[in-house]
mmCIF file of C-alpha atoms and ligand atoms in Angstrom:
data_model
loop_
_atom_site.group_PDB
_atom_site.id
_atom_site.type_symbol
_atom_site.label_atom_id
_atom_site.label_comp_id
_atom_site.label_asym_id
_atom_site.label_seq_id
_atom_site.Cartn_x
_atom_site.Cartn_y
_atom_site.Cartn_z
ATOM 1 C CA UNK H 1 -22.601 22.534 -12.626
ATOM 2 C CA UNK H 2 -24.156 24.251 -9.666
ATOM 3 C CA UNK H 3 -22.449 27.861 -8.427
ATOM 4 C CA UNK H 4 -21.937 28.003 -4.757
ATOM 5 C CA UNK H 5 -20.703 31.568 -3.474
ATOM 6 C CA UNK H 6 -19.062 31.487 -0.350
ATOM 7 C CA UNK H 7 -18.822 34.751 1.464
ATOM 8 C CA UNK H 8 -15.689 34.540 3.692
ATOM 9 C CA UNK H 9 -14.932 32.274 1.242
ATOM 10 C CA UNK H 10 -10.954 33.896 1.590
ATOM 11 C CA UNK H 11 -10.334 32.746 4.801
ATOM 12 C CA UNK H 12 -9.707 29.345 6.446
ATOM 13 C CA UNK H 13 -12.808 27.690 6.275
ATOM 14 C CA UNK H 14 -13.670 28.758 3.040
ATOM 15 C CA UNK H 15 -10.388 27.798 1.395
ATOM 16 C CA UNK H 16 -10.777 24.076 3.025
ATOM 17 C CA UNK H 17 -14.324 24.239 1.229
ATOM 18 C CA UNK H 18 -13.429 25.061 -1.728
ATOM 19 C CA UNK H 19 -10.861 22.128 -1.631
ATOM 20 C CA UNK H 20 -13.395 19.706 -1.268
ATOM 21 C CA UNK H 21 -15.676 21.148 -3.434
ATOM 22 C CA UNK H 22 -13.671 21.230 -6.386
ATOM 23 C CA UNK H 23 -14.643 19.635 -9.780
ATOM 24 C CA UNK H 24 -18.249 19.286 -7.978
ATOM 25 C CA UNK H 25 -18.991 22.728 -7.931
ATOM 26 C CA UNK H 26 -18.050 26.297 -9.433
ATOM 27 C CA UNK H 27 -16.923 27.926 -5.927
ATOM 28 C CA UNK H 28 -17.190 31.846 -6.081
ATOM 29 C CA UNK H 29 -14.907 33.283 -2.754
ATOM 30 C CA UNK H 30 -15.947 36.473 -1.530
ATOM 31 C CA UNK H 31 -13.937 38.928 1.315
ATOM 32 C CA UNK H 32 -13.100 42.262 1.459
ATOM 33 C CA UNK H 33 -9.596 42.784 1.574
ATOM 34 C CA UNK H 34 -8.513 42.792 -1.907
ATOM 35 C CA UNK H 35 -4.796 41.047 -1.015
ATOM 36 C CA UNK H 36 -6.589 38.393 0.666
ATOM 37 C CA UNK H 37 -8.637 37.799 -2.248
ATOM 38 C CA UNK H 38 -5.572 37.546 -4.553
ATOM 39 C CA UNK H 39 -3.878 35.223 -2.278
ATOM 40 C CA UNK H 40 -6.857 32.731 -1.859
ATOM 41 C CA UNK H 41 -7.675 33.261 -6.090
ATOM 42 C CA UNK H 42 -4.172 31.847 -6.343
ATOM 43 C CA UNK H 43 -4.311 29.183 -3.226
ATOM 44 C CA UNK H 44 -7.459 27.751 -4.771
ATOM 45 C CA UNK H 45 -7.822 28.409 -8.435
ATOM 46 C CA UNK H 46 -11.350 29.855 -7.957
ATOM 47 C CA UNK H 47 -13.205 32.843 -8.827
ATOM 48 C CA UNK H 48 -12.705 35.612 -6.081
ATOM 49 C CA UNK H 49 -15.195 38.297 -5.591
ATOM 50 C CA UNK H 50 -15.035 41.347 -3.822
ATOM 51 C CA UNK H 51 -18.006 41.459 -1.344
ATOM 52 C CA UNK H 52 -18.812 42.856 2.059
ATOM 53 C CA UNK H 53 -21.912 41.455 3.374
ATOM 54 C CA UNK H 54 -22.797 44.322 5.974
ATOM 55 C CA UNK H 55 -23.486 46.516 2.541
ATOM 56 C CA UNK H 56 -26.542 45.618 1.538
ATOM 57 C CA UNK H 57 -25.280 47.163 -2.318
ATOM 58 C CA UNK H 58 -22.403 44.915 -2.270
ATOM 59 C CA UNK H 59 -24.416 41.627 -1.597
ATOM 60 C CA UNK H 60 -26.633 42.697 -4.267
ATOM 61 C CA UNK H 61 -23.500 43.089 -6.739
ATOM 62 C CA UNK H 62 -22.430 39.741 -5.808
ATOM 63 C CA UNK H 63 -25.179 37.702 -5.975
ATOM 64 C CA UNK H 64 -26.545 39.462 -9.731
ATOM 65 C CA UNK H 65 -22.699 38.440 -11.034
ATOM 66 C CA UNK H 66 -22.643 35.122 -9.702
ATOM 67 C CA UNK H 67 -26.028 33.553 -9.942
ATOM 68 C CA UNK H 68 -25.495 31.036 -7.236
ATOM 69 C CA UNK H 69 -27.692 28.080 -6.622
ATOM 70 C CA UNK H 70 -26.638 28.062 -3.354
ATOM 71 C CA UNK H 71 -24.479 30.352 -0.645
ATOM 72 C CA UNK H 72 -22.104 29.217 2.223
ATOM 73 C CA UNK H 73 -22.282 32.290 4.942
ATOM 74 C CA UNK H 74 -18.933 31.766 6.479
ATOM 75 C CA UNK H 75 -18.289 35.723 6.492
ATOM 76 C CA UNK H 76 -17.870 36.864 10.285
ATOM 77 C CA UNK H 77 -16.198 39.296 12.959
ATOM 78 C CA UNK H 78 -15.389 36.245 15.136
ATOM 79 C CA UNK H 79 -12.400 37.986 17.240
ATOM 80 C CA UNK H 80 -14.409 37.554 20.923
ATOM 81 C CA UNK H 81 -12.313 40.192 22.516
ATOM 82 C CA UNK H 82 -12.228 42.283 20.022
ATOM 83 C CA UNK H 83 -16.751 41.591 19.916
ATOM 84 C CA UNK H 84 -16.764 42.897 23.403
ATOM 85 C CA UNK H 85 -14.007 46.283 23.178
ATOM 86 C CA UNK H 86 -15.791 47.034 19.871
ATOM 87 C CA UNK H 87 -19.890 45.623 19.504
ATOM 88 C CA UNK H 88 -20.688 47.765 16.370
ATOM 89 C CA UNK H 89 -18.475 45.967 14.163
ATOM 90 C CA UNK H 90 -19.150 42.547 14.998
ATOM 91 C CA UNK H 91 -22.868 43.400 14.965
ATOM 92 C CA UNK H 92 -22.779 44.809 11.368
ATOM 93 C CA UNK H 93 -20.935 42.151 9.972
ATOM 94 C CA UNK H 94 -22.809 38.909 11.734
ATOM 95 C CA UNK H 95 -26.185 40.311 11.953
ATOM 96 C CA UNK H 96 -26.989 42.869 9.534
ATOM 97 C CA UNK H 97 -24.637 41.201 7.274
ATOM 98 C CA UNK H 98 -26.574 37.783 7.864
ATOM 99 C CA UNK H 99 -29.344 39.849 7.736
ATOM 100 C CA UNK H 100 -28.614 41.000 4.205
ATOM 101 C CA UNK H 101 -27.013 37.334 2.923
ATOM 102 C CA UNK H 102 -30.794 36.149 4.048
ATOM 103 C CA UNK H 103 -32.776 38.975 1.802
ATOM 104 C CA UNK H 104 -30.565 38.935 -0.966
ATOM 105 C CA UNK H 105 -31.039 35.087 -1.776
ATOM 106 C CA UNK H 106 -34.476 35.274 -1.087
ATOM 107 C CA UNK H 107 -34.983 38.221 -3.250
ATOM 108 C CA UNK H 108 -32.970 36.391 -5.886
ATOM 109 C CA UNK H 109 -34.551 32.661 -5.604
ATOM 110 C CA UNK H 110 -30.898 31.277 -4.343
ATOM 111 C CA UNK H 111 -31.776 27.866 -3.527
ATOM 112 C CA UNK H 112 -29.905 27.690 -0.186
ATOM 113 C CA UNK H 113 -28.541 29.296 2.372
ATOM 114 C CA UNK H 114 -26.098 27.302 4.865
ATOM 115 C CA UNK H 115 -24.872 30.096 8.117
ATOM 116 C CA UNK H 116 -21.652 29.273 9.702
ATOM 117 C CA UNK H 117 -22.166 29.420 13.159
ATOM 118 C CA UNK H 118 -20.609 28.410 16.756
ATOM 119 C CA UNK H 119 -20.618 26.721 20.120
ATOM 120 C CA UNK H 120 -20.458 30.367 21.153
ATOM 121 C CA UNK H 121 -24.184 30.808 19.927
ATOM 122 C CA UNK H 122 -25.099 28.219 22.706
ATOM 123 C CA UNK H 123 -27.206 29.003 25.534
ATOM 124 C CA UNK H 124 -26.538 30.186 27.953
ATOM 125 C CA UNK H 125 -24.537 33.151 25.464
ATOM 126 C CA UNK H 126 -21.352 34.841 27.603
ATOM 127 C CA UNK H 127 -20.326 37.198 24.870
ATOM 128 C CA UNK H 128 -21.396 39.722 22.253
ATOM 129 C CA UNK H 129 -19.756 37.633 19.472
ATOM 130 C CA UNK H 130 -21.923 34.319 20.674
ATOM 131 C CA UNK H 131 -24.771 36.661 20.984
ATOM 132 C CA UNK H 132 -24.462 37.776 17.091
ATOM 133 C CA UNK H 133 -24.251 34.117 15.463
ATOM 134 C CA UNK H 134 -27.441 33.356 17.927
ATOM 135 C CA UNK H 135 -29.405 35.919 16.165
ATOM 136 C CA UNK H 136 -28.113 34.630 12.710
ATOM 137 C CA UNK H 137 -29.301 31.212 13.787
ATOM 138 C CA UNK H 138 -32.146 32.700 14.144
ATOM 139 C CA UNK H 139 -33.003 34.770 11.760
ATOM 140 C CA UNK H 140 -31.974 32.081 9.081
ATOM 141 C CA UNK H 141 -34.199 29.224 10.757
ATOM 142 C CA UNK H 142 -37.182 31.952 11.006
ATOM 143 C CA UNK H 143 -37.081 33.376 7.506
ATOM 144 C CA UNK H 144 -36.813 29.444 6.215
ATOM 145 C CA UNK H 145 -40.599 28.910 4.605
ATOM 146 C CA UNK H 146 -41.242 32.440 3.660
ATOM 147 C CA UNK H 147 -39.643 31.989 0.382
ATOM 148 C CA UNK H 148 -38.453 29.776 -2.017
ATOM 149 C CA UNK H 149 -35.202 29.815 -0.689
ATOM 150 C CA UNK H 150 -34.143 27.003 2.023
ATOM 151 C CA UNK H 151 -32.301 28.711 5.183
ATOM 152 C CA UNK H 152 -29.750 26.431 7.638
ATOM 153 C CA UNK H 153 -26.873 26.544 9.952
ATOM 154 C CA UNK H 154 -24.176 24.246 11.333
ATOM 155 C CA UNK H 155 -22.580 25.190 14.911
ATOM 156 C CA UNK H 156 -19.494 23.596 16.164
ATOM 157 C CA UNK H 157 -16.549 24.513 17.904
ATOM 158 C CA UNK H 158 -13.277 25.377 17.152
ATOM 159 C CA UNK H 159 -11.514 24.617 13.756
ATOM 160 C CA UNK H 160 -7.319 23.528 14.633
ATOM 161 C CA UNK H 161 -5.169 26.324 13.089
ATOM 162 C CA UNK H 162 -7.666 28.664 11.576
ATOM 163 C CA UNK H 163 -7.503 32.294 11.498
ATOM 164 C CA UNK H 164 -6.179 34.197 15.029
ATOM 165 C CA UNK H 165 -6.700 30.519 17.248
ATOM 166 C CA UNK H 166 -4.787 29.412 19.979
ATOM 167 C CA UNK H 167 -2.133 27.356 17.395
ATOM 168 C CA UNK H 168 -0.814 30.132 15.200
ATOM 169 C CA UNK H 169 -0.893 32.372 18.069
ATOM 170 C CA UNK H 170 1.434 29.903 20.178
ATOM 171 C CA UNK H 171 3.380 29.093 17.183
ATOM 172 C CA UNK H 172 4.145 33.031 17.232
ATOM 173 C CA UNK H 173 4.820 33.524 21.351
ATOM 174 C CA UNK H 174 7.040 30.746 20.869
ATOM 175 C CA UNK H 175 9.244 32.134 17.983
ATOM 176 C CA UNK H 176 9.312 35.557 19.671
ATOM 177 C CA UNK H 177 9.516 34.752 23.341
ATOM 178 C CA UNK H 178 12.376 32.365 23.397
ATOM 179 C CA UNK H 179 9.493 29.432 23.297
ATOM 180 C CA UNK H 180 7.494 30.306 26.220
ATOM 181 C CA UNK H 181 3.659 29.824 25.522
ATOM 182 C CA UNK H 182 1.222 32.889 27.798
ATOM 183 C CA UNK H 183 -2.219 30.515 27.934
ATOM 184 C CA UNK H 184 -4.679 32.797 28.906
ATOM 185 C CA UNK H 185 -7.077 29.834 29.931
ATOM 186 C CA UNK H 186 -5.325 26.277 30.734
ATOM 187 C CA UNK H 187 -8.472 25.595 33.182
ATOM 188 C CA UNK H 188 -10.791 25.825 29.855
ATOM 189 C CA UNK H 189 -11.898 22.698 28.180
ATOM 190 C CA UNK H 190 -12.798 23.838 24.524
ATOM 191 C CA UNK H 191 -14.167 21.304 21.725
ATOM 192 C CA UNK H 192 -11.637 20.594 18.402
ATOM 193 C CA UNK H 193 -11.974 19.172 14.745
ATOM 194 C CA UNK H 194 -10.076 19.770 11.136
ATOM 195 C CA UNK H 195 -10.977 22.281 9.003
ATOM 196 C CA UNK H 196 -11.455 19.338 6.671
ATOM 197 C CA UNK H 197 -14.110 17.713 9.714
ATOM 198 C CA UNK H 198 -15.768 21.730 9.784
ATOM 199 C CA UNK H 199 -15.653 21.842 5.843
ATOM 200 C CA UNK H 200 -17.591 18.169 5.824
ATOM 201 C CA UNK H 201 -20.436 19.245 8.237
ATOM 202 C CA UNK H 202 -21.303 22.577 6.404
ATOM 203 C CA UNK H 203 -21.514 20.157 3.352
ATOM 204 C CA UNK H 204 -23.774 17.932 5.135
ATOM 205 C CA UNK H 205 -26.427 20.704 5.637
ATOM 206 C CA UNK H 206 -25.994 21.532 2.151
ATOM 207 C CA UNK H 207 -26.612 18.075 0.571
ATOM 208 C CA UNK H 208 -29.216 17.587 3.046
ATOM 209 C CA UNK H 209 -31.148 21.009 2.942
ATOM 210 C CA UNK H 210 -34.558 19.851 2.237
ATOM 211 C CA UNK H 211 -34.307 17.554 5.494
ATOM 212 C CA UNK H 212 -32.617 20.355 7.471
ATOM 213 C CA UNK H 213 -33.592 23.807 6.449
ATOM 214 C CA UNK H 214 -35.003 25.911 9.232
ATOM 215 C CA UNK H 215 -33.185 24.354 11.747
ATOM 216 C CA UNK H 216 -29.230 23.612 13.318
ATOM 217 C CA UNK H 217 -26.840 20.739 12.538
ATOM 218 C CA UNK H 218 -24.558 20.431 14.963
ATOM 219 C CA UNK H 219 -22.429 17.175 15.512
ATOM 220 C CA UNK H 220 -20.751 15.205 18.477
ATOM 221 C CA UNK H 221 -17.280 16.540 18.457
ATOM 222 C CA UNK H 222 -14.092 15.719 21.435
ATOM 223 C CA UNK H 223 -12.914 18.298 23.800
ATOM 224 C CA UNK H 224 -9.868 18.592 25.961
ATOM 225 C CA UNK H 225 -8.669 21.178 28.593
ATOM 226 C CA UNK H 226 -6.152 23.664 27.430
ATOM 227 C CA UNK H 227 -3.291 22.344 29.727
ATOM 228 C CA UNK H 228 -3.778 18.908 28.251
ATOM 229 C CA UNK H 229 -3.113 20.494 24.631
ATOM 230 C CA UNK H 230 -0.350 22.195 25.878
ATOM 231 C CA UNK H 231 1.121 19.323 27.686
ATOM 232 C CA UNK H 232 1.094 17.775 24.509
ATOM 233 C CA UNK H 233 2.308 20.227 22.253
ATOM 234 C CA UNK H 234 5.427 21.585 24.743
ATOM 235 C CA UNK H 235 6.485 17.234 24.869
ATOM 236 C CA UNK H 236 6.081 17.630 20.324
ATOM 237 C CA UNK H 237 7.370 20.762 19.666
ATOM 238 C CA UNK H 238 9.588 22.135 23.129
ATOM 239 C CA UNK H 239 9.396 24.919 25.121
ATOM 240 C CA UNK H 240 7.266 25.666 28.732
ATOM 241 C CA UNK H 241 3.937 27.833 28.754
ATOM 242 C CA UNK H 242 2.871 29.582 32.489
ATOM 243 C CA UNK H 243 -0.412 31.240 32.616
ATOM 244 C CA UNK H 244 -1.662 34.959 31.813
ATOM 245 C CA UNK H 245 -4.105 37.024 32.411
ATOM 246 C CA UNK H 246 -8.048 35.971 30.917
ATOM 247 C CA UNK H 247 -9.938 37.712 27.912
ATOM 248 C CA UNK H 248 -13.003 39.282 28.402
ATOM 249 C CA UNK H 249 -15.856 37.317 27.352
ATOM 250 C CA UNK H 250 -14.246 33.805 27.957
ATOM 251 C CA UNK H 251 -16.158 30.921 29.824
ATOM 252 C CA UNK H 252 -14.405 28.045 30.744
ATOM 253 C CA UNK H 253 -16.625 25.312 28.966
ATOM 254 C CA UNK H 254 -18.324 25.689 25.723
ATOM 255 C CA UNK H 255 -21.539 24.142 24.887
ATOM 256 C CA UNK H 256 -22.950 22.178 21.442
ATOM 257 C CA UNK H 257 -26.507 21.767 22.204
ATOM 258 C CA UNK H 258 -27.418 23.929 25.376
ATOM 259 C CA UNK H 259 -29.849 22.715 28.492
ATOM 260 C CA UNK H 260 -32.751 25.038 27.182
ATOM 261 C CA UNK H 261 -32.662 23.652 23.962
ATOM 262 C CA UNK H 262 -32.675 19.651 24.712
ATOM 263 C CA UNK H 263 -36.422 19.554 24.210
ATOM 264 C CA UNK H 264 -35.790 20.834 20.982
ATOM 265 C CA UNK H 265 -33.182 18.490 19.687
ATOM 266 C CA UNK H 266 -32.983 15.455 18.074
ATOM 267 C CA UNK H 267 -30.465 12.950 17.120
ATOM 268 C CA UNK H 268 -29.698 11.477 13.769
ATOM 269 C CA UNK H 269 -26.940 9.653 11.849
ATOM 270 C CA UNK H 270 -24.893 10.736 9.403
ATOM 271 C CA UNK H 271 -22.113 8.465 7.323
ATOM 272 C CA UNK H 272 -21.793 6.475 11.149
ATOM 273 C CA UNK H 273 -21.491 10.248 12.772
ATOM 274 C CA UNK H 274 -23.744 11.448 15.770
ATOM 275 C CA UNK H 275 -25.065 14.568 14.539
ATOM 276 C CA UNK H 276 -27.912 16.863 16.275
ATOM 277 C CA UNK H 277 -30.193 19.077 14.717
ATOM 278 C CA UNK H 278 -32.502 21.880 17.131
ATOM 279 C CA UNK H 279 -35.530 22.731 16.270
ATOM 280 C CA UNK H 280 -36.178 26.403 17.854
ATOM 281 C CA UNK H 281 -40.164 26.234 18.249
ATOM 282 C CA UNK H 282 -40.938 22.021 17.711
ATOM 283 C CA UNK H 283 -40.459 19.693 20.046
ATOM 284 C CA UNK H 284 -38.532 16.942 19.478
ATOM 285 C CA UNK H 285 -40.527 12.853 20.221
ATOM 286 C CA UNK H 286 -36.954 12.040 21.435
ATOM 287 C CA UNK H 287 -34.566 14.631 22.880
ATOM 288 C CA UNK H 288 -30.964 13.469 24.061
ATOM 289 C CA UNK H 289 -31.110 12.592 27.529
ATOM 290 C CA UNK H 290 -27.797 15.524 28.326
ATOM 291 C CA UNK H 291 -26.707 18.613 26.985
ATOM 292 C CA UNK H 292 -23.361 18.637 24.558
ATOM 293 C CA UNK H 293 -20.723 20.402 26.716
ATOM 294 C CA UNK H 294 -17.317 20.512 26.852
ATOM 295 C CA UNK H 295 -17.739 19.383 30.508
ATOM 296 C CA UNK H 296 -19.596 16.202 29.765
ATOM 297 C CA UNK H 297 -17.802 15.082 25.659
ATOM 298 C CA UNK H 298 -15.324 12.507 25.304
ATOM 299 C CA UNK H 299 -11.915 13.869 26.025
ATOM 300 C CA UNK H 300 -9.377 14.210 22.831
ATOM 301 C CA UNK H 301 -6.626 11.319 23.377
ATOM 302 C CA UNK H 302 -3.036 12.403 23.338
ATOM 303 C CA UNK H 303 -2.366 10.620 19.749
ATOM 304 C CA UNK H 304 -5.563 12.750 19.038
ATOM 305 C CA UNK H 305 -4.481 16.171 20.193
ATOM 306 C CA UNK H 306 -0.598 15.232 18.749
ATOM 307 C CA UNK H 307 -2.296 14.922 15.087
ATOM 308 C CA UNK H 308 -4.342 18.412 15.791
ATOM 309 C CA UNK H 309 -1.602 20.562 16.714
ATOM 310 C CA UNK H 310 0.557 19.717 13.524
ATOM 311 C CA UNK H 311 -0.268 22.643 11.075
ATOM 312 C CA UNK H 312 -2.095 21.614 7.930
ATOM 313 C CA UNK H 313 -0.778 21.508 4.559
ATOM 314 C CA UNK H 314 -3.117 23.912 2.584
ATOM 315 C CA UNK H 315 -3.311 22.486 -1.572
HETATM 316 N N1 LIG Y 401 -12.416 29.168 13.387
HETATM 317 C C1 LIG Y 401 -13.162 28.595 14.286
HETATM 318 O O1 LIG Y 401 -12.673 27.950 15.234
HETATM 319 C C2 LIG Y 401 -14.652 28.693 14.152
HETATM 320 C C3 LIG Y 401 -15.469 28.001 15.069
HETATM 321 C C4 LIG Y 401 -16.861 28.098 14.941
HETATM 322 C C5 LIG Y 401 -17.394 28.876 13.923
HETATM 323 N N2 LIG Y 401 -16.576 29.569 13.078
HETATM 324 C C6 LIG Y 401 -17.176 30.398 12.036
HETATM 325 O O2 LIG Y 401 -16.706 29.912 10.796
HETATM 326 C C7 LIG Y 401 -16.651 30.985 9.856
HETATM 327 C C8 LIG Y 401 -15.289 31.009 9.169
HETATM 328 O O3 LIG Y 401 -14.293 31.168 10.156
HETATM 329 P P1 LIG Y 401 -12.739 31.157 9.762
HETATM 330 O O4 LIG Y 401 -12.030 30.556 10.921
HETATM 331 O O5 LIG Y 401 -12.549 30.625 8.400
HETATM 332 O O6 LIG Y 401 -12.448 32.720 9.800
HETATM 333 P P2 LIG Y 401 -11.461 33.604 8.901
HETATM 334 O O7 LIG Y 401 -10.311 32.795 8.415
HETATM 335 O O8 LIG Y 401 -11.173 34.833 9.694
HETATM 336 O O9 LIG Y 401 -12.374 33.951 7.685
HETATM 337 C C9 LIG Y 401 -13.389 34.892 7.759
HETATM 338 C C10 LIG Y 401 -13.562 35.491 6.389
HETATM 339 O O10 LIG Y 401 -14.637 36.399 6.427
HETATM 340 C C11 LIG Y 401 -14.272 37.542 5.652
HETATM 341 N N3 LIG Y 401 -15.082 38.659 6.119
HETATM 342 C C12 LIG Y 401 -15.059 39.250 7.334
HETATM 343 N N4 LIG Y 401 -15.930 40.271 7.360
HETATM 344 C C13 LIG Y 401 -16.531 40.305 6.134
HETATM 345 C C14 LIG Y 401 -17.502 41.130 5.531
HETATM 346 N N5 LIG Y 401 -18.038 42.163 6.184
HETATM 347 N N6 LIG Y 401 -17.878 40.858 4.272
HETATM 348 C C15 LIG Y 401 -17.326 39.852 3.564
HETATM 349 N N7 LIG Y 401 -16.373 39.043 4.063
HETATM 350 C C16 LIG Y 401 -15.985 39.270 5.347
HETATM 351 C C17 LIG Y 401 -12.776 37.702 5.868
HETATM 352 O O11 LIG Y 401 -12.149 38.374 4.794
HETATM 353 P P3 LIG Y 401 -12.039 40.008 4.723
HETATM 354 O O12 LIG Y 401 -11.608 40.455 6.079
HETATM 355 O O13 LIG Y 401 -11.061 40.223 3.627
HETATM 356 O O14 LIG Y 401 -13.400 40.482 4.367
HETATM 357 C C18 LIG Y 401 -12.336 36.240 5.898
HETATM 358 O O15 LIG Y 401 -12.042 35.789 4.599
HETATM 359 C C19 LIG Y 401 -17.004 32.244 10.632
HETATM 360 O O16 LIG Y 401 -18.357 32.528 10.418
HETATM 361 C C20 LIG Y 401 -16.769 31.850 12.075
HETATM 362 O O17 LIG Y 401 -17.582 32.595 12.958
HETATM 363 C C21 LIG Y 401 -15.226 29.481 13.159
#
């Protein structure tokens, strides 16, 4: 049975892969905070590592214990305001930690290497946080072909529920302000999916590394403005929202596959799915004809955004 390591493995991506992964794989989880790492041991019933990827040591301790065949990079600072109050942190852990994920399994023969990365990383980038995950994109896709070790990334948008996003963070305003929701952006049209639909796409680029490696996956994905989700969510769950103040380093649409990078990007189907993959440096024979923004994708339906907003049931 092949070993995957997953670094972030603990958190809420990583969990939902090692759901789907299990009796395929052995699934090694990997974080730093040694609770967390109990909690998701238990959650999961996997091995869980200690490992922080921006220590070069520590990625070397993991990788000699586990032997992986492959590793899932889902380890990130990925708190936007937080990227732009405090840069050093964000840029240790997504690019010199990336940085050392990369050397590591190339120094080690790992067979693959699939990057979790975001619409963020789009051009043009508004934020330190989208401006880390571009470099990983691109360090990844550039050190693919120096080694025996195949280098990818997926990029999507955001994952319902997970980790410090909009849901658990209105679930919590509601309980403690008598069910009144502060949106800080009800103008902004942002793109959704399940953790299971996130989970299922960084599997993709795994299974299909050999077609894939040195270049992005992204996939066609729904969008809806904030005020539409909250529409829906105040008629399911009760309550009002009003408006508050922006974060720093917030845009209001998001983008898949950026204008720059259209000449780059080609179109392919997977299991009935439009799915995109850019090619930095070679030009695609048949680019998409638009860029995949917020502004332009399909909107989420109402029966849609009502299934998104209820909270998952981890196993
Ligand atoms: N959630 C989204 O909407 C979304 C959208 C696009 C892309 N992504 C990307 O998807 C990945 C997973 O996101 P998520 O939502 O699952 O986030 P999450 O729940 O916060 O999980 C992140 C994990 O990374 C670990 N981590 C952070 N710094 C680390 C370090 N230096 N070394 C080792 N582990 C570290 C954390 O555990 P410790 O703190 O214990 O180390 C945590 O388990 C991230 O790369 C994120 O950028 C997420």
């Amino acid at each position: 049975m092949r070993t995957i390591l997953i670094t972030g493995g603990t958190g809420f991506l990583g969990r939902a892969l090692a759901r789907q992964l299990r009796g395929k794989a052995r699934v090694v989880l990997a974080g730093r905070n040694n609770e967390q790492n109990r909690t998701a041991a238990l959650a999961t019933g996997c091995d869980v590592i200690p490992l922080d990827v921006a220590n070069l040591a520590s990625m070397r301790d993991a990788v000699v214990e586990t032997r992986p065949h492959a590793i899932i990079h889902a380890a990130a600072s990925k708190f936007v305001d937080l990227a732009e109050k405090h840069p050093h942190e964000c840029i240790d852990v997504n690019v010199v930690g990336s940085q050392n994920v990369a050397r590591v399994a190339m120094e080690h023969d790992v067979g693959a290497v699939v990057g979790i990365s975001t619409d963020k990383a789009t051009p043009p980038v508004r934020n330190t946080y989208g401006l880390t995950k571009a470099l990983m994109e691109r360090l990844l896709c550039s050190l693919d072909g120096k080694s025996a070790t195949r280098l990818t990334c997926v990029r999507f948008g955001n994952i319902a529920w997970s980790t410090g996003s909009v849901f658990p963070i209105w679930t919590k305003m509601q309980a403690d302000n008598n069910g009144l929701i502060g949106s800080t952006g009800p103008d902004m049209r942002r793109f959704f999916f399940s953790v299971d639909e996130a989970a299922r796409l960084t599997l993709t680029a795994l299974d299909r590394i050999e077609e894939l490696h040195g270049q992005v996956l992204s996939r066609v994905m729904k969008a809806a403005q904030m005020r539409e989700i909250l529409d829906v969510w105040v008629a399911k769950k009760g309550g009002r929202w009003e408006p508050i103040a922006g974060r720093p380093g917030d845009r209001l649409d998001e983008d898949l596959i950026g204008d720059t990078e259209l000449p780059y990007t080609r179109e392919v189907s997977y299991d009935g799915v439009r799915h995109f993959v850019v090619s930095f440096n070679t030009r695609s024979p048949s680019p998409p004809a638009q860029m995949l923004s917020s502004a332009n994708a399909q909107r989420l339906g109402d029966d849609e955004i009502a299934a998104l907003i209820e909270p998952p049931k981890e196993q």
